Coordinates of C-alpha atoms in Angstrom, one line a residue:
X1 CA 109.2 299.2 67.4
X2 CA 106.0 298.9 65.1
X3 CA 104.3 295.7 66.0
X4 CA 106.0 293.4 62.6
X5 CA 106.8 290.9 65.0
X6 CA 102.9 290.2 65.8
X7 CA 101.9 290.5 62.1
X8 CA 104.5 288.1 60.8
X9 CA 103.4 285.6 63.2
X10 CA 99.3 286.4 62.9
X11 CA 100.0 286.8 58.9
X12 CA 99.8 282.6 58.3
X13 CA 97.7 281.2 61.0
X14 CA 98.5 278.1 59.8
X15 CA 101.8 278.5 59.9
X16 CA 101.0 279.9 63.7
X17 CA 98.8 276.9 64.7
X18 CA 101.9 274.4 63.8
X19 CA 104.4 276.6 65.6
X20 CA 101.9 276.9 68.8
X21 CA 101.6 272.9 68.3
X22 CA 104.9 271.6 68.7
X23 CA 105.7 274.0 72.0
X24 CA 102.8 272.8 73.1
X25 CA 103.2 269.2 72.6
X26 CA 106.8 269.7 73.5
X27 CA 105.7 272.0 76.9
X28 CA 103.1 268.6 77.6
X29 CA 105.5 266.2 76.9
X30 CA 107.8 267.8 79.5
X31 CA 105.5 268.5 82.6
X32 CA 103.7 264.8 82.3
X33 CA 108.0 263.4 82.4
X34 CA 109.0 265.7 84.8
X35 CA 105.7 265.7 87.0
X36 CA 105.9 261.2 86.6
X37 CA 109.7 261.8 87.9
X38 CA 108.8 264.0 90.8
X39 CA 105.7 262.1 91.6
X40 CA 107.6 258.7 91.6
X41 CA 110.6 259.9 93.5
X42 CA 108.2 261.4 96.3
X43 CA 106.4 258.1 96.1
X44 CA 109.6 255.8 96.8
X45 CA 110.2 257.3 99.9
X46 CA 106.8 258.8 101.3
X47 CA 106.7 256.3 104.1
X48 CA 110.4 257.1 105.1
X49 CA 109.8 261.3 105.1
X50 CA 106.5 261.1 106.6
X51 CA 107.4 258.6 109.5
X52 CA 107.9 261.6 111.9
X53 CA 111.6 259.8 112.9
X54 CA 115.0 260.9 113.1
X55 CA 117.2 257.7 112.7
X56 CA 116.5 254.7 110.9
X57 CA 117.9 251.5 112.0
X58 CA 117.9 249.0 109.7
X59 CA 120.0 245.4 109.2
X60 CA 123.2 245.9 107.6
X61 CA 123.8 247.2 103.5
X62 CA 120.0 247.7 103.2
X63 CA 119.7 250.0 100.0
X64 CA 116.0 250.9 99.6
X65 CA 113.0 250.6 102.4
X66 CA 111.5 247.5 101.0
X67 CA 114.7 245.7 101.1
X68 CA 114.6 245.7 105.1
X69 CA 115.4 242.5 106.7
X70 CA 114.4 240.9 110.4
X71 CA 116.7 241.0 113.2
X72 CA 116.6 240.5 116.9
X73 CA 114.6 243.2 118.8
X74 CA 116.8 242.9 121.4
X75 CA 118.2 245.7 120.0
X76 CA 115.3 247.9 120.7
X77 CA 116.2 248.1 124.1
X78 CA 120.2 248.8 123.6
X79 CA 118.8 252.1 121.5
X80 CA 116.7 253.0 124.7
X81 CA 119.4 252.9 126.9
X82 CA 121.4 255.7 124.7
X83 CA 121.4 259.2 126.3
X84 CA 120.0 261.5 123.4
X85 CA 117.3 258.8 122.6
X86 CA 113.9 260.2 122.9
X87 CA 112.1 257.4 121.8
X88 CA 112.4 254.3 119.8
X89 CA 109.7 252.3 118.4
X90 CA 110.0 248.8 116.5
X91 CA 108.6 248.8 112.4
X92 CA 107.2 246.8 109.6
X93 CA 107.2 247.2 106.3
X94 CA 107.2 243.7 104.3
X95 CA 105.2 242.2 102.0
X96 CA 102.3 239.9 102.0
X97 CA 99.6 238.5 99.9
X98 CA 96.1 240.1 100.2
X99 CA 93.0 237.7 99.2
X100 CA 90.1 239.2 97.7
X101 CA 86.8 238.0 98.0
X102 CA 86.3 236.0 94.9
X103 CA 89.4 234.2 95.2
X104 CA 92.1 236.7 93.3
X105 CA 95.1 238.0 95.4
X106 CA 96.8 241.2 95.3
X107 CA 100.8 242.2 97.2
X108 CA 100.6 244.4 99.4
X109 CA 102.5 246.0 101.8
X110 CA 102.1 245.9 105.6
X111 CA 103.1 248.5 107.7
X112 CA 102.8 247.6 111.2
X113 CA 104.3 250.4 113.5
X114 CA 103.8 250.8 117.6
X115 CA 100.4 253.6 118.6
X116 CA 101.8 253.4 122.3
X117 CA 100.0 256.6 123.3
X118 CA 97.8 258.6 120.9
X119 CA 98.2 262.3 120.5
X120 CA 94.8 264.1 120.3
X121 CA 95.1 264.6 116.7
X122 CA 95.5 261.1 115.8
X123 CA 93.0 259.6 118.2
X124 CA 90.4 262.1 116.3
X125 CA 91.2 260.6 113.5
X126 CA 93.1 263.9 112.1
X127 CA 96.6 263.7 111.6
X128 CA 99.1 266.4 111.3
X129 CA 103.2 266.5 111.3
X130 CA 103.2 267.4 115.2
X131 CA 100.4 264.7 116.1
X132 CA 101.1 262.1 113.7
X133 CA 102.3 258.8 115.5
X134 CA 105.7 258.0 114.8
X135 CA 105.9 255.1 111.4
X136 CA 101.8 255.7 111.1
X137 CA 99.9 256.8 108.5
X138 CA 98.3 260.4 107.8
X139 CA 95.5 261.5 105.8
X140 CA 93.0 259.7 107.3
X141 CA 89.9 260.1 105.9
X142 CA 87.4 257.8 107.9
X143 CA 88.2 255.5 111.0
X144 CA 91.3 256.8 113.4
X145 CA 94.5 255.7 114.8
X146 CA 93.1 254.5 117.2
X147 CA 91.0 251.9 115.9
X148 CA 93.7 249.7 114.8
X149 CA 93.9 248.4 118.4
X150 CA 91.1 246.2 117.9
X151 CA 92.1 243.1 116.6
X152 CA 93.1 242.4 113.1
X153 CA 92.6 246.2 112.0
X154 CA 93.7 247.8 109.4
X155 CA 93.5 251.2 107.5
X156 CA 94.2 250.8 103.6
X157 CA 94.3 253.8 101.5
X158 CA 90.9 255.1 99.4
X159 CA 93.1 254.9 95.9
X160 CA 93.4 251.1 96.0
X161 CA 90.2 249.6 97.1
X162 CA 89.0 248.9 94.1
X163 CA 92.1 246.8 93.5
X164 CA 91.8 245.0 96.7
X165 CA 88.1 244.5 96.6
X166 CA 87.5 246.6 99.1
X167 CA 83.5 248.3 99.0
X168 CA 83.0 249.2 102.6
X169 CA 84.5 249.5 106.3
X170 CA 84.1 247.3 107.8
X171 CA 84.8 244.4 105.5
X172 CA 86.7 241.0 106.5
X173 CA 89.7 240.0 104.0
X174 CA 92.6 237.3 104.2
X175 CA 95.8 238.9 104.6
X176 CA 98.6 236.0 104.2
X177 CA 96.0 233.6 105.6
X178 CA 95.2 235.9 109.1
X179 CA 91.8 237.6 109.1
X180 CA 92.0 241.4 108.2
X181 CA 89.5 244.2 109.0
X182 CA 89.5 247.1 107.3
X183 CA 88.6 249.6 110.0
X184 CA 89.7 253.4 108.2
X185 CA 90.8 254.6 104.7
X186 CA 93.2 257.3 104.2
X187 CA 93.5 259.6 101.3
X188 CA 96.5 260.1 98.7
X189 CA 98.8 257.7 100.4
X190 CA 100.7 256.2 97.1
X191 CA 103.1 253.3 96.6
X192 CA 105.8 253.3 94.1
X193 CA 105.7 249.2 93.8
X194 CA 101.7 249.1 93.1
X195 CA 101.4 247.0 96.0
X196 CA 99.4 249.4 98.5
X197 CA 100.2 249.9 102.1
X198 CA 98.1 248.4 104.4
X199 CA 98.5 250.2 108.1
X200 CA 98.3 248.3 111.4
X201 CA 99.4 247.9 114.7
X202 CA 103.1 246.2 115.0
X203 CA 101.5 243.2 116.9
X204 CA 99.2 242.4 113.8
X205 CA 101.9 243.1 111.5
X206 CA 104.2 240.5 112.9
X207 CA 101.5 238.1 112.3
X208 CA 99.9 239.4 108.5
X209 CA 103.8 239.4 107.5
X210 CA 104.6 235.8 109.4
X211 CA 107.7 237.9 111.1
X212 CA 108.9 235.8 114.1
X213 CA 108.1 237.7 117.8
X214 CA 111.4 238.5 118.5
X215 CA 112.0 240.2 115.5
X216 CA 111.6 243.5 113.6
X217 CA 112.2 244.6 110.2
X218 CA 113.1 248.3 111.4
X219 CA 113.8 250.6 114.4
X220 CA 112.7 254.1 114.1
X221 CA 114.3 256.9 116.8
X222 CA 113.2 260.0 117.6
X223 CA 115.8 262.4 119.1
X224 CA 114.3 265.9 121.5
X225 CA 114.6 269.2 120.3
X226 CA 117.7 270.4 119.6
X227 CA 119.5 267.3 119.8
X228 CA 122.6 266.6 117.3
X229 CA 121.5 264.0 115.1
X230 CA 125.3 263.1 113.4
X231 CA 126.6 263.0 117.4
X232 CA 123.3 260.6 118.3
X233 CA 124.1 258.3 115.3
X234 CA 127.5 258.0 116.1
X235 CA 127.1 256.9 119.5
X236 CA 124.3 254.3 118.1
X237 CA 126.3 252.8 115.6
X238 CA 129.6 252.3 118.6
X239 CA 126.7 250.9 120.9
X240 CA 124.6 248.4 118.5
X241 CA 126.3 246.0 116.3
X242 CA 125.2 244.8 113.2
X243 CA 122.5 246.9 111.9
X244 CA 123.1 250.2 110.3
X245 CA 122.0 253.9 111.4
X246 CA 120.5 256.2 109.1
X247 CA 119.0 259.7 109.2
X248 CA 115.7 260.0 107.5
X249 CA 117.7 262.0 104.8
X250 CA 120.2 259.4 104.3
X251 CA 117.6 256.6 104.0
X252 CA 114.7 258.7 102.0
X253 CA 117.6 259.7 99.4
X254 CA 118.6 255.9 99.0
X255 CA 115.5 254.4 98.3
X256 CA 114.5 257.5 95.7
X257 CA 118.6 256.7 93.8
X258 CA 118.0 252.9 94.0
X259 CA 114.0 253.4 92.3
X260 CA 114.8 256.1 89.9
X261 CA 118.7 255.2 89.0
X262 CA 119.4 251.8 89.9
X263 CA 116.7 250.1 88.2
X264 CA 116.5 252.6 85.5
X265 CA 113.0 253.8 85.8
X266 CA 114.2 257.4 86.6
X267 CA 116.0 257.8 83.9
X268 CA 113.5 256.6 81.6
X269 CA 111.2 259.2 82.5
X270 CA 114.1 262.1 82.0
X271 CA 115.0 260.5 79.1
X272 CA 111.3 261.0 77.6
X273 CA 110.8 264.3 78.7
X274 CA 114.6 265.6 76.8
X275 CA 112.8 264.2 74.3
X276 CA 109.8 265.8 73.8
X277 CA 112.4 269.0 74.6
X278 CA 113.9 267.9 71.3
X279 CA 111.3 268.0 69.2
X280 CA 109.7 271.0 70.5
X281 CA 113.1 272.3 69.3
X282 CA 113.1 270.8 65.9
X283 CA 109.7 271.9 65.4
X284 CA 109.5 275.4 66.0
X285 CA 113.1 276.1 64.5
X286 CA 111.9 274.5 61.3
X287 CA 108.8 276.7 61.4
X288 CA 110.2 279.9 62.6
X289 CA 112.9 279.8 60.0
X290 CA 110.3 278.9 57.0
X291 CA 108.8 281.9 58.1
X292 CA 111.9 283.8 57.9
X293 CA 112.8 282.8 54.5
X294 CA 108.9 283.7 53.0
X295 CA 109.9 286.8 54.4
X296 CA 113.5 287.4 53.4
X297 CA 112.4 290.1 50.5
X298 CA 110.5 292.3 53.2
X299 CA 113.8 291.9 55.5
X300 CA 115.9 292.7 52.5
X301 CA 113.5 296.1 52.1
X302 CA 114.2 297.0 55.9
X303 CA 117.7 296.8 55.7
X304 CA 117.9 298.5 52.1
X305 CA 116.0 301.2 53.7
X306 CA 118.6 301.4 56.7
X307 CA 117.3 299.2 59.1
X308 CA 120.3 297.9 61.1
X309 CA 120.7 294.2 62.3
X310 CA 119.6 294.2 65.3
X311 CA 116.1 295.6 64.8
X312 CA 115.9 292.6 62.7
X313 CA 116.9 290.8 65.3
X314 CA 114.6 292.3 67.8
X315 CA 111.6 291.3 65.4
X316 CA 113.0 287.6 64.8
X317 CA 113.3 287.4 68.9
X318 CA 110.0 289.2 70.0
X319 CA 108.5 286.1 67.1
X320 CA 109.7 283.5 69.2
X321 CA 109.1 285.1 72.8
X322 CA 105.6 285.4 71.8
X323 CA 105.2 281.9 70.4
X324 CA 107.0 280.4 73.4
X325 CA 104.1 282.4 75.6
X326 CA 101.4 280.7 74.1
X327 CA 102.3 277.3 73.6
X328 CA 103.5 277.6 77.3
X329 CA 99.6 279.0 78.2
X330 CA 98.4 276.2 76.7
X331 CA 100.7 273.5 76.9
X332 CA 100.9 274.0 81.2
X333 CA 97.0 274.8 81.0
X334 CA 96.6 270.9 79.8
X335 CA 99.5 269.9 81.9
X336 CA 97.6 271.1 85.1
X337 CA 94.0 269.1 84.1
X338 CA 96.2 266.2 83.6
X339 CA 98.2 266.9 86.9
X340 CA 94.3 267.4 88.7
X341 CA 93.1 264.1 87.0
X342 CA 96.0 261.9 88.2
X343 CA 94.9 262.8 91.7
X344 CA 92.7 260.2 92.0
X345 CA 94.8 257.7 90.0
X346 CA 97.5 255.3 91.1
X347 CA 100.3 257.7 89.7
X348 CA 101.0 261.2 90.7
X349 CA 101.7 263.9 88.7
X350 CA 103.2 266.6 90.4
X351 CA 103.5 270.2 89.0
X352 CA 105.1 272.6 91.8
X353 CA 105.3 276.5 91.2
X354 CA 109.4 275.9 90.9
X355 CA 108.6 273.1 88.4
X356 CA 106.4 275.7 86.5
X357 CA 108.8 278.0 86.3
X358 CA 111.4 276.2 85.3
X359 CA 109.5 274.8 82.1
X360 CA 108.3 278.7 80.9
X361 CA 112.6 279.0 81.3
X362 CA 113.1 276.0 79.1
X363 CA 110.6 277.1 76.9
X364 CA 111.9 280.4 76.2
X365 CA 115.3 279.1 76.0
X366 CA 113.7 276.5 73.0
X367 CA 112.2 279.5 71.0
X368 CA 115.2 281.1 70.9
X369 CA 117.4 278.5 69.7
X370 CA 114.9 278.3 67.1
X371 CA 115.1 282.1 66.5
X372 CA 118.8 281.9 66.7
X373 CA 119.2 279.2 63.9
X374 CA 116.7 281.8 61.4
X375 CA 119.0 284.9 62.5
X376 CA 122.2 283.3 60.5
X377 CA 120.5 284.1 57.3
X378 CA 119.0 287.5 57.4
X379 CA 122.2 288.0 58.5
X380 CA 124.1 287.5 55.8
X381 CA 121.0 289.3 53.6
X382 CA 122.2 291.4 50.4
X383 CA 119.7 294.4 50.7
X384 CA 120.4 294.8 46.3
X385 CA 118.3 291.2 46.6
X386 CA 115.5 293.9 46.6
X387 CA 116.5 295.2 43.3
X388 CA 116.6 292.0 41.6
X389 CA 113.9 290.1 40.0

């Protein structure tokens, strides 16, 4: 096929620069929502999928991690005593109220979880998913696990020290009226609520969150290799009363549905990027089918000449292919600097290769709607239109 496609669409680079616009504003507008949405529902639930456990054990009809409430930790040792129980280790997560140094406070969110005995990774300082300690954090930057058993440590993430005041290790805060010493930093460590984590040892926690000493918020279980996870959560729920047993899975999926569906936020950010889908849509079909009808004479000429329908077709298709190529170049080529630049921001942006590839599909499918709506009329072309003034 001679290359009419290309020269229609070169011909009014105007014409071109509007079309390449809107697919790219359109192809922006839809990484940023989708990238927010991904980014936010890995967020919810980062502390639950990276906490190296099995089963969660929480207090009865708890629907999202920060919803956990105290009970007895008595019931630390009737999980110990199951066969198929690994290990089991009490957990904190709960709010509190950090002070900064000129007087301002800030919520955070303490996470107080049991070292017992380090692995090599995390007493270097290095974490990884074999060596990380069970509820603790990963990513650390400076300071290790280890550190935190020196009184009133705590490691706070890199991302939120300018919010807390933080300038150095090293530094003394209030943390809900206890002394607090930030010992480490980690890197990339995000919370959903703004209110940062703040890792420590259980024993601190119970005191930075004012959490009686026979209680604990959570109870995470670790099952050995191999072991049947439905058969081990059945036999805890017959053996402990009151509290309820959830896999990791179970629990990370309903704290991402309660953030992103229960209180709307989720859909928000869908909403926003079918949206910008929308007008991508409105916007190239408008502008491919102008160009269509300054070039209905010319089509008229092919046809009179013998040209059958679906070459027409072909060139109207091979239009909106190429368009939907470049605005895709550039629209994911801004999506990606905005993706790197949220890296050191409060709010993630995450762009995944499936991600990618599923936006060039939307994409394509948008440009041909667009060529789609412009086919109806050449079409129903009268090639004597040629013959007539």
């Amino acid at each position: 096929m001679p290359p009419l496609a290309r020269r229609n669409l070169f011909h009014d680079k105007i014409r071109l620069a509007v079309t390449l616009t809107g697919i790219t504003f359109a192809v922006l507008l839809v990484v940023v929502e989708l990238g927010l949405f991904l980014g936010f529902s890995t967020t919810t639930s980062s502390l639950i999928d990276r906490s190296g456990a099995d089963l969660w054990i929480a207090s009865k009809n708890v629907s999202y991690i920060e919803q956990g409430a105290p009970f007895s930790e008595r019931k630390l040792y009737q999980v110990r005593a199951t066969p198929g129980v690994a290990s089991a280790q009490k957990y904190i997560a709960r709010f509190a109220s950090w002070k900064r140094h000129e007087g301002g406070h800030e919520s955070v969110q303490v996470v107080g979880f049991n070292i017992g005995e380090l692995p090599q990774q995390a007493s270097g300082g290095h974490t990884g998913e074999s060596g990380q300690v069970m509820g603790g954090p990963w990513n650390i930057t400076a300071g290790t696990v280890a550190d935190l058993n020196a009184p009133e440590a705590v490691l706070v993430d890199d991302l939120y020290w300018k919010k807390l005041g933080i300038t150095h290790v090293g530094e003394v805060f209030e943390l809900n009226g206890y002394r607090a010493r930030v010992v480490g930093t980690t890197h990339g460590i995000r919370s959903f609520t703004t209110a940062p984590y703040v890792f420590t040892t259980f024993k601190n926690a119970q005191n930075f969150t004012l959490l009686r000493q026979d209680q604990t918020i959570f109870i995470l279980v670790r099952a050995p290799p191999g072991a049947h996870l439905k058969e081990l959560q059945r036999d805890l729920e017959s053996r402990v009363s009151g509290v309820d047993v959830l896999t990791t899975s179970q629990f990370s999926n309903m704290t991402r549905s309660y953030w992103m569906f229960t209180t709307g936020a989720g859909v928000a950010v869908l909403l926003a990027a079918l949206l910008g889908l929308v007008v991508g849509i409105v916007v190239v079909t408008q502008t491919i089918y102008a160009t269509t009808m300054d070039h209905l004479r010319e089509y008229g000429t092919l046809k009179a000449i013998g040209a059958p329908n679906s070459y027409l077709y072909r060139v109207i298709f091979e239009q909106a292919a190429m368009s939907a190529v470049m605005g895709y170049a550039l629209g994911i080529s801004l999506g990606l600097f905005l993706v790197r630049s949220s890296e050191q921001g409060g709010v993630a942006i995450l762009l995944p290769w499936p991600m990618a590839a599923l936006i060039f599909a939307l994409t394509l499918l948008m440009c041909g709607i667009a060529a789609a709506v412009s086919i109806n009329k050449v079409t129903q072309l009268d090639p004597a239109m040629v013959f007539r003034n």
